[in-house]
Amino acid sequence: MKALIIVDVQVDFLPEGALAVPAGDTIIPVINALQKDYDLVVATQDWHPADHGSFASQHSGAQVFDQIELHGLEQTLWPDHCVQSTAGAELAAALNTTNIEAIFRKGTDKQVDSYSGFFDNGKRKNTGLRGYLESREITEIHVCGLAADYCVYYTAMDSLEAGFKTAIISRATKPIDKTAFMDKKEIFLQKGGRIL
């Protein structure tokens, strides 16, 4: 059984959004077309409290993209984005959600960021995604969405670690930083992942 995980295709990651991924909107038609090819389609959704510790606005004198330590973990500081119950946190209107069976919210704990759809960055709490996939007898996972170098990559890496055959669909994802994604892609491949 094969599943598609659609990662964070949300308003704030699209052009004009608070944390826009360059050309992030261009992958939506591709994702919509892919969905029919899978036994199961699920999605993740960044869902931050307004005072999330990963927001630069929560740290006096800090700038967006500064690196800090947050409760023992290295943390990039982001602009406020995907705040719970705001328009920016909504799934993109152009995304076909008809086939999405479940949505797994992440980044809900203000003390730790959560790039992966499986765990927070410290792997202190899981989202329930792994158990859901296992209960559906999924053995292979393809990951798409935003952004390739952060939430897509970390979701794919945790999928591999959980024992799923895992691929990133390159035509259905976009990075914030292309160079950073190239480096991470090599790590993913070395761990046994595939790029489609």
C-alpha atoms as one frame of an Amber mdcrd trajectory, in Angstrom:
protein
   0.000   0.000   0.000   1.318   3.413  -1.008   0.584   6.789   0.602   1.102
  10.387  -0.475   1.963  12.871   2.271   1.185  16.462   1.255   3.298  18.685
   3.499   2.194  22.180   4.533   0.600  23.485   1.341  -0.657  26.506   3.266
  -1.346  30.135   2.431   1.620  31.509   4.401   4.055  29.412   2.323   2.685
  30.645  -1.007   3.687  33.873  -2.822   2.581  36.891  -0.752   2.482  34.682
   2.365   4.335  35.431   5.591   7.042  32.840   4.823   6.721  32.489   1.061
   8.511  29.657  -0.711   9.608  30.876  -4.166   7.133  29.578  -6.781   5.435
  27.503  -4.085   2.074  27.857  -5.783   3.307  26.206  -8.998   3.374  22.726
  -7.433  -0.320  22.671  -6.501  -1.631  21.460  -9.899   1.024  18.722  -9.850
  -0.042  17.582  -6.374  -3.694  17.625  -7.403  -2.931  15.404 -10.403  -0.840
  12.958  -8.351  -3.451  12.163  -5.715  -5.370   9.608  -7.812  -2.291   7.359
  -7.924  -2.240   6.573  -4.187  -4.046   4.210  -1.830  -4.023   6.867   0.882
  -3.551  10.648   0.850  -2.817  12.557   4.053  -1.596  16.086   4.739   0.300
  18.006   7.382  -0.496  21.505   8.569   1.766  23.901  10.463  -0.409  25.113
  13.353   1.533  27.471  15.596   0.326  29.328  18.673   0.796  33.095  18.253
   3.641  33.114  20.797   5.615  30.252  19.268   9.272  30.246  20.278  10.457
  29.855  16.680   9.114  33.304  15.797  11.714  36.094  15.736   9.026  38.398
  17.150   9.211  36.495  20.454  12.905  37.299  21.049  14.005  40.839  21.887
  16.435  42.213  19.299  16.321  39.055  17.176  16.062  39.081  13.404  14.338
  36.659  11.065  16.698  33.783  10.120  18.914  34.296  13.186  20.127  31.042
  14.744  19.486  30.560  18.458  19.185  27.756  20.969  15.574  27.079  21.972
  15.101  24.739  24.932  18.264  22.816  24.073  17.750  22.643  20.311  19.263
  24.687  17.473  16.540  26.923  16.072  16.203  29.151  13.020  14.000  32.138
  13.802  11.130  32.628  11.376   8.627  35.376  10.666   5.286  34.736  12.360
   3.530  32.216  10.106   0.744  29.633  10.099  -0.697  30.962  13.339  -3.608
  28.847  14.533  -7.012  29.833  13.126  -5.626  32.555  10.831  -6.041  32.773
   7.066  -2.307  32.136   6.628  -2.583  28.748   8.328  -5.318  27.505   5.985
  -4.585  24.947   3.309  -4.261  26.606  -0.104  -7.622  27.147  -1.772  -6.312
  25.642  -5.031  -5.299  22.391  -3.309  -7.742  19.555  -3.944  -8.558  18.308
  -0.439 -11.272  15.826  -1.477  -8.926  12.829  -1.290  -7.164  13.840   1.936
  -8.278  11.366   4.588  -6.540  12.985   7.569  -4.640  16.158   8.422  -1.855
  16.024  11.005  -1.128  19.329  12.715   2.373  20.142  13.877   4.221  22.960
  15.620   1.518  23.265  18.255   3.923  23.300  21.222   5.325  26.812  21.574
   8.559  25.490  23.114   9.705  23.382  20.168   9.479  23.697  16.387   8.213
  20.827  14.271   9.443  20.459  10.706   8.578  16.782  10.319   5.043  15.516
   9.977   5.982  12.668  12.341   7.654  14.389  15.324   8.668  17.743  16.756
  12.327  18.676  16.188  13.396  17.192  19.523  11.403  14.000  18.905   9.713
  14.559  22.263   6.181  14.208  20.920   4.789  12.425  17.877   1.865  13.567
  15.767   0.239  10.151  15.402   1.087  10.014  11.701   3.229   6.870  11.927
   0.572   4.912  13.777  -2.069   6.030  11.303   0.008   4.912   8.331   0.847
   1.587   9.952  -2.812   0.954  10.794  -3.578   1.385   7.100  -0.831  -1.116
   6.176   1.174   1.485   4.270   4.651   0.311   3.239   5.677   3.033   0.789
   5.449   6.800   1.191   5.922   9.604  -1.316   6.365  13.103   0.094   5.546
  16.416  -1.600   4.675  19.971  -0.576   6.496  22.860   1.095   9.263  23.518
   1.721  11.612  20.939   0.207  14.609  21.835   2.379  12.707  21.861   5.672
   9.378  20.192   6.308   9.380  17.918   3.238  12.958  16.781   3.898  12.481
  16.118   7.617   9.182  14.314   7.033  10.891  12.105   4.437  13.848  11.409
   6.731  11.567  10.381   9.598   9.588   8.209   7.198  12.797   6.369   6.276
  13.736   6.007   9.937  10.295   4.531  10.640  10.987   1.825   8.063   8.842
   3.021   5.166  10.143   2.881   1.602  10.317   6.637   0.973  10.626   9.014
  -1.953  10.471  12.789  -2.410   8.597  13.859  -5.544  10.881  16.591  -6.888
   8.362  18.109  -9.314   5.856  18.490  -6.460   8.026  20.420  -4.010   9.960
  23.711  -3.882  12.756  24.750  -1.495  13.337  27.987   0.360  17.075  27.609
  -0.415  17.990  25.501  -3.474  21.621  25.041  -2.421  20.656  23.824   1.051
  18.199  21.389  -0.468  20.856  19.933  -2.778  22.991  19.079   0.262  20.048
  17.581   2.142  18.973  15.627  -0.919  22.361  13.893  -0.953  21.932  12.880
   2.701  18.447  11.559   1.960  19.751   9.468  -0.937  22.618   8.104   1.169
  20.076   6.960   3.782  18.222   4.949   1.158  15.602   7.450   0.046  14.651
   8.037  -3.580  13.984  11.181  -5.595  11.202  10.845  -8.151
